[in-house]
């Protein structure tokens, strides 16, 4: 009897790395987490990843075989198999293909975490059956993955789809990328907190958040305050959604997507951020696009979405190779 094929999905984050074994149906058969510890050389990280993932494989039994490895990480380059100046990691440049090649002669694919999220939605989530859609991850920053004509858009250099670093206000907030007014400085968990800070300074609106030191303020605190009817927190969400929607109207004009799918911590706020986004987007849209594009939340709520996305990445590569050889 042939063994069941599974892939290893890996999500490299600034603090922790999550990894798991994913089958073609999108079941996470086993998952684990380890410290990324990027203050140590990359070789140390990939050695530990190899050991830990072997342990996972042993745990799920001998009926499964590993068919490939997919890795999602910030600034990962699909074409080169590299990590280039990843934010929140101490490594400058990592040749992932060479590092992983020391251990496993298996198919490997890497891409940035938002692209992996888009493939996760296409294979296992809300975008099943869609050929044109955008996934926006609203976390500490704003990531995006674009699928057009059924294919993830990598662009000429493998780094396409950074909607978070397109300009909303040319003289706006300083972004960690060095530019002014990037979308992610407004539409992200940190952007929401910066908006609250601005509202403290520029309005007299009462708020329970005024007693919180800015250093301690989190998007979750703003969300809880908004749920309780705090007017300043509600205004911060409205503004965040408004800016997001305004900018998404541009993306709709470029791509005419069927849907825009949101995942990540801030997206869990649901309509509190998506409803003002929908309104602002519709107001800004070129009329031929109006009332067509769905804004929806992720349906990847079972298992770990980032691990599923990285798994979908390598499944997509394996299937493409299979289609070309058969
Ligand atoms: Zn930026």
Coordinates of C-alpha atoms and ligand atoms in Angstrom, one line a residue:
X1 CA 0.0 0.0 0.0
X2 CA 1.4 3.4 -0.9
X3 CA 2.0 5.8 1.9
X4 CA -0.1 8.9 2.5
X5 CA 1.8 12.0 1.3
X6 CA 2.1 15.0 3.6
X7 CA 4.1 18.2 3.4
X8 CA 5.9 20.2 6.1
X9 CA 4.5 23.8 6.4
X10 CA 6.8 26.2 8.2
X11 CA 6.0 29.8 9.3
X12 CA 9.1 31.7 10.4
X13 CA 8.2 34.5 12.7
X14 CA 10.3 37.1 14.6
X15 CA 10.0 35.3 17.9
X16 CA 8.6 31.8 17.2
X17 CA 8.5 29.5 14.2
X18 CA 5.4 27.3 13.8
X19 CA 5.5 24.2 11.7
X20 CA 3.3 21.3 11.0
X21 CA 2.5 18.4 8.7
X22 CA -0.4 19.1 6.3
X23 CA -2.2 16.7 4.0
X24 CA -3.7 17.6 0.6
X25 CA -7.1 18.1 2.2
X26 CA -5.8 20.8 4.5
X27 CA -5.7 18.8 7.7
X28 CA -2.9 19.7 10.1
X29 CA -1.9 16.2 11.3
X30 CA 0.6 17.5 13.8
X31 CA 2.0 21.0 14.7
X32 CA 4.7 22.3 16.9
X33 CA 6.5 25.6 17.7
X34 CA 10.1 26.4 18.4
X35 CA 12.0 29.6 19.2
X36 CA 13.3 31.3 16.0
X37 CA 16.4 32.7 17.9
X38 CA 17.7 34.6 14.9
X39 CA 20.5 36.0 17.1
X40 CA 22.2 32.7 16.3
X41 CA 23.4 31.8 12.7
X42 CA 20.8 30.5 10.3
X43 CA 22.5 27.1 10.2
X44 CA 21.6 26.6 13.9
X45 CA 17.9 27.3 13.1
X46 CA 17.7 24.9 10.2
X47 CA 19.4 22.2 12.1
X48 CA 16.8 22.5 14.9
X49 CA 14.0 22.6 12.4
X50 CA 15.2 19.4 10.8
X51 CA 15.4 17.6 14.2
X52 CA 12.0 18.9 15.4
X53 CA 10.2 18.1 12.2
X54 CA 11.6 14.6 12.1
X55 CA 10.1 14.1 15.6
X56 CA 6.7 15.2 14.2
X57 CA 7.0 12.8 11.4
X58 CA 7.8 9.9 13.7
X59 CA 4.8 10.8 15.9
X60 CA 2.3 10.5 13.1
X61 CA 3.5 7.0 12.2
X62 CA 5.0 5.1 9.3
X63 CA 2.1 5.3 7.0
X64 CA 3.0 8.9 5.9
X65 CA 5.8 10.1 3.8
X66 CA 7.1 13.7 3.4
X67 CA 6.6 15.0 -0.1
X68 CA 8.0 18.5 0.2
X69 CA 8.6 21.5 2.4
X70 CA 6.9 25.0 2.2
X71 CA 8.2 27.9 4.1
X72 CA 6.5 31.3 4.7
X73 CA 8.7 34.1 6.0
X74 CA 8.9 37.9 5.7
X75 CA 10.8 39.0 2.6
X76 CA 11.2 35.4 1.4
X77 CA 12.0 35.2 -2.4
X78 CA 10.1 32.5 -4.3
X79 CA 12.4 32.4 -7.3
X80 CA 15.7 32.5 -5.4
X81 CA 14.7 30.5 -2.3
X82 CA 16.2 33.1 -0.1
X83 CA 15.4 35.5 2.8
X84 CA 16.5 39.0 2.1
X85 CA 16.8 41.5 5.0
X86 CA 13.7 40.1 6.8
X87 CA 12.2 42.6 9.2
X88 CA 12.1 41.4 12.9
X89 CA 14.9 38.8 12.3
X90 CA 18.6 39.3 12.9
X91 CA 19.7 37.6 9.6
X92 CA 20.6 39.7 6.6
X93 CA 20.6 37.1 3.9
X94 CA 19.7 33.4 4.1
X95 CA 20.0 30.9 1.3
X96 CA 17.1 28.7 2.6
X97 CA 17.5 26.2 -0.3
X98 CA 21.1 25.6 0.5
X99 CA 20.4 25.3 4.3
X100 CA 17.5 22.9 3.8
X101 CA 19.4 21.0 1.1
X102 CA 22.0 19.9 3.8
X103 CA 19.3 17.8 5.3
X104 CA 16.5 16.8 2.9
X105 CA 16.7 16.3 -0.9
X106 CA 13.0 17.2 -1.1
X107 CA 11.1 19.8 -3.2
X108 CA 11.1 23.1 -1.4
X109 CA 9.3 26.4 -1.9
X110 CA 9.5 29.6 0.0
X111 CA 7.5 32.8 -0.2
X112 CA 6.5 35.7 2.1
X113 CA 3.9 34.9 4.8
X114 CA 1.1 36.9 3.1
X115 CA 1.5 35.0 -0.2
X116 CA 1.4 31.8 1.8
X117 CA -1.8 32.9 3.5
X118 CA -3.3 33.6 0.0
X119 CA -2.4 30.0 -1.1
X120 CA -3.9 28.7 2.1
X121 CA -7.2 30.4 1.3
X122 CA -7.1 29.2 -2.3
X123 CA -6.5 25.5 -1.3
X124 CA -8.3 25.2 2.0
X125 CA -10.2 28.4 2.9
X126 CA -12.6 31.1 1.7
X127 CA -11.1 31.4 -1.8
X128 CA -11.7 27.8 -2.8
X129 CA -13.0 28.0 -6.4
X130 CA -12.0 31.6 -6.9
X131 CA -9.5 32.7 -9.5
X132 CA -9.1 36.4 -8.7
X133 CA -8.8 37.5 -5.1
X134 CA -6.6 39.4 -2.6
X135 CA -5.7 38.3 0.9
X136 CA -4.8 41.0 3.4
X137 CA -3.2 40.0 6.7
X138 CA -3.8 42.6 9.4
X139 CA -1.3 42.0 12.1
X140 CA 1.6 44.0 13.5
X141 CA 2.0 45.1 9.8
X142 CA -0.2 44.7 6.7
X143 CA 0.8 41.9 4.4
X144 CA -0.9 41.0 1.1
X145 CA -1.0 38.2 -1.4
X146 CA -2.6 38.6 -4.8
X147 CA -4.1 35.8 -7.0
X148 CA -5.0 36.7 -10.6
X149 CA -6.2 34.2 -13.2
X150 CA -5.8 31.4 -10.7
X151 CA -2.1 32.1 -10.0
X152 CA -0.3 33.8 -7.2
X153 CA 1.4 36.9 -8.5
X154 CA 5.2 36.8 -7.8
X155 CA 6.2 39.5 -10.2
X156 CA 9.5 39.8 -12.0
X157 CA 11.7 39.5 -8.9
X158 CA 9.5 37.3 -6.7
X159 CA 8.5 40.1 -4.4
X160 CA 5.2 41.3 -5.8
X161 CA 2.2 42.4 -3.8
X162 CA 3.3 44.7 -1.0
X163 CA 0.1 46.7 -0.7
X164 CA 1.1 47.6 2.9
X165 CA 3.8 49.8 1.5
X166 CA 1.8 51.8 -1.0
X167 CA 1.2 55.4 0.0
X168 CA -2.1 56.6 1.5
X169 CA -1.0 60.1 2.7
X170 CA 2.3 61.4 1.0
X171 CA 3.2 63.4 4.2
X172 CA 1.8 60.9 6.6
X173 CA 3.2 58.7 9.3
X174 CA 6.8 57.4 9.1
X175 CA 6.9 53.7 8.2
X176 CA 9.6 51.3 9.4
X177 CA 10.5 50.9 5.7
X178 CA 11.7 54.6 5.7
X179 CA 8.9 56.0 3.6
X180 CA 6.1 58.3 4.7
X181 CA 2.4 57.5 4.7
X182 CA 2.4 53.7 4.0
X183 CA -0.9 52.0 4.3
X184 CA 0.4 49.7 7.1
X185 CA 1.2 52.7 9.3
X186 CA -2.6 53.1 9.5
X187 CA -4.2 49.8 8.8
X188 CA -2.5 47.3 11.2
X189 CA -2.5 46.6 14.9
X190 CA 0.3 49.2 15.4
X191 CA -1.5 51.6 13.1
X192 CA -4.6 51.4 15.2
X193 CA -2.6 52.2 18.3
X194 CA -1.0 55.2 16.6
X195 CA -4.5 56.4 15.6
X196 CA -5.6 56.2 19.2
X197 CA -2.5 58.3 20.2
X198 CA -3.4 60.9 17.6
X199 CA -7.0 61.0 18.8
X200 CA -5.7 61.6 22.4
X201 CA -3.8 64.6 21.2
X202 CA -6.2 66.1 18.6
X203 CA -9.6 65.6 20.3
X204 CA -11.3 65.9 23.6
X205 CA -13.2 62.7 23.1
X206 CA -13.4 60.9 26.5
X207 CA -11.9 57.4 26.7
X208 CA -10.9 54.8 29.2
X209 CA -7.7 54.3 27.2
X210 CA -6.4 57.8 28.1
X211 CA -5.1 56.4 31.4
X212 CA -3.0 53.7 29.5
X213 CA 0.7 54.5 28.8
X214 CA 1.2 54.4 25.0
X215 CA 4.0 51.8 25.4
X216 CA 1.4 49.4 27.1
X217 CA -1.4 50.0 24.6
X218 CA -2.4 47.1 22.4
X219 CA -4.9 46.7 19.6
X220 CA -6.7 44.1 21.7
X221 CA -7.2 46.8 24.5
X222 CA -8.6 49.2 21.8
X223 CA -10.9 46.4 20.6
X224 CA -12.2 45.6 24.1
X225 CA -12.8 49.3 24.7
X226 CA -14.7 49.6 21.4
X227 CA -16.8 46.6 22.3
X228 CA -17.8 48.4 25.5
X229 CA -18.8 51.5 23.5
X230 CA -15.8 53.7 24.1
X231 CA -16.2 56.5 21.7
X232 CA -12.5 57.1 21.0
X233 CA -11.8 53.4 20.4
X234 CA -14.8 53.3 18.0
X235 CA -13.5 56.3 16.2
X236 CA -10.0 54.7 15.9
X237 CA -11.6 51.6 14.3
X238 CA -13.7 53.7 12.0
X239 CA -10.7 55.7 10.8
X240 CA -8.6 52.5 10.4
X241 CA -11.2 50.8 8.3
X242 CA -11.8 54.0 6.3
X243 CA -8.1 54.4 5.3
X244 CA -7.9 50.7 4.4
X245 CA -11.1 50.8 2.2
X246 CA -9.9 53.9 0.5
X247 CA -6.7 52.2 -0.6
X248 CA -8.3 48.9 -1.5
X249 CA -10.3 50.8 -4.2
X250 CA -7.0 51.2 -6.0
X251 CA -6.3 47.5 -5.8
X252 CA -9.7 46.7 -7.1
X253 CA -9.0 48.9 -10.1
X254 CA -5.7 47.1 -10.8
X255 CA -7.1 43.6 -10.4
X256 CA -10.9 43.4 -10.4
X257 CA -10.9 40.7 -7.7
X258 CA -13.9 38.6 -6.8
X259 CA -13.2 39.1 -3.1
X260 CA -10.8 40.5 -0.6
X261 CA -10.2 38.2 2.3
X262 CA -8.9 39.4 5.7
X263 CA -6.9 37.4 8.3
X264 CA -4.7 38.2 11.2
X265 CA -5.4 39.6 14.7
X266 CA -7.0 42.9 13.7
X267 CA -9.3 41.2 11.2
X268 CA -10.8 39.3 14.1
X269 CA -12.5 42.7 15.0
X270 CA -14.8 41.8 12.0
X271 CA -17.3 44.5 11.0
X272 CA -15.8 47.0 13.4
X273 CA -13.0 47.4 10.8
X274 CA -14.5 45.8 7.7
X275 CA -17.8 47.8 7.6
X276 CA -16.0 51.3 7.4
X277 CA -13.6 49.7 4.9
X278 CA -16.5 48.5 2.7
X279 CA -18.1 51.9 2.8
X280 CA -14.9 53.8 2.0
X281 CA -14.0 51.4 -0.7
X282 CA -17.4 51.7 -2.4
X283 CA -17.3 55.5 -2.2
X284 CA -13.8 55.5 -3.9
X285 CA -14.5 52.9 -6.5
X286 CA -14.6 53.6 -10.2
X287 CA -18.4 53.0 -10.9
X288 CA -18.0 49.9 -13.0
X289 CA -16.6 48.0 -10.0
X290 CA -19.2 49.1 -7.4
X291 CA -21.2 46.5 -5.3
X292 CA -19.3 43.6 -6.7
X293 CA -16.3 42.9 -4.5
X294 CA -16.9 40.9 -1.3
X295 CA -14.9 41.8 1.8
X296 CA -14.8 38.7 3.9
X297 CA -13.0 37.2 6.9
X298 CA -10.7 34.2 6.7
X299 CA -12.3 30.7 7.1
X300 CA -9.1 29.1 8.0
X301 CA -10.0 29.0 11.7
X302 CA -9.1 25.3 12.2
X303 CA -5.4 24.6 12.8
X304 CA -2.8 27.2 12.2
X305 CA -3.5 29.4 9.1
X306 CA 0.2 30.3 8.5
X307 CA 1.3 26.6 8.6
X308 CA -1.6 25.7 6.3
X309 CA -0.6 28.5 4.0
X310 CA 3.0 27.3 3.8
X311 CA 1.7 23.7 3.2
X312 CA -0.5 25.0 0.4
X313 CA 2.5 26.7 -1.1
X314 CA 4.4 23.4 -1.6
X315 CA 1.3 21.5 -2.6
X316 CA 0.8 24.1 -5.3
X317 CA 4.4 23.6 -6.6
X318 CA 4.1 19.8 -6.5
X319 CA 0.8 19.8 -8.4
X320 CA 2.2 22.2 -11.1
X321 CA 5.3 19.9 -11.5
X322 CA 3.0 16.8 -11.7
X323 CA 0.8 18.5 -14.3
X324 CA 3.9 19.3 -16.4
X325 CA 5.3 15.8 -16.3
X326 CA 2.0 13.9 -16.9
Ligands
LIG1 ZN1 6.4 51.3 4.4

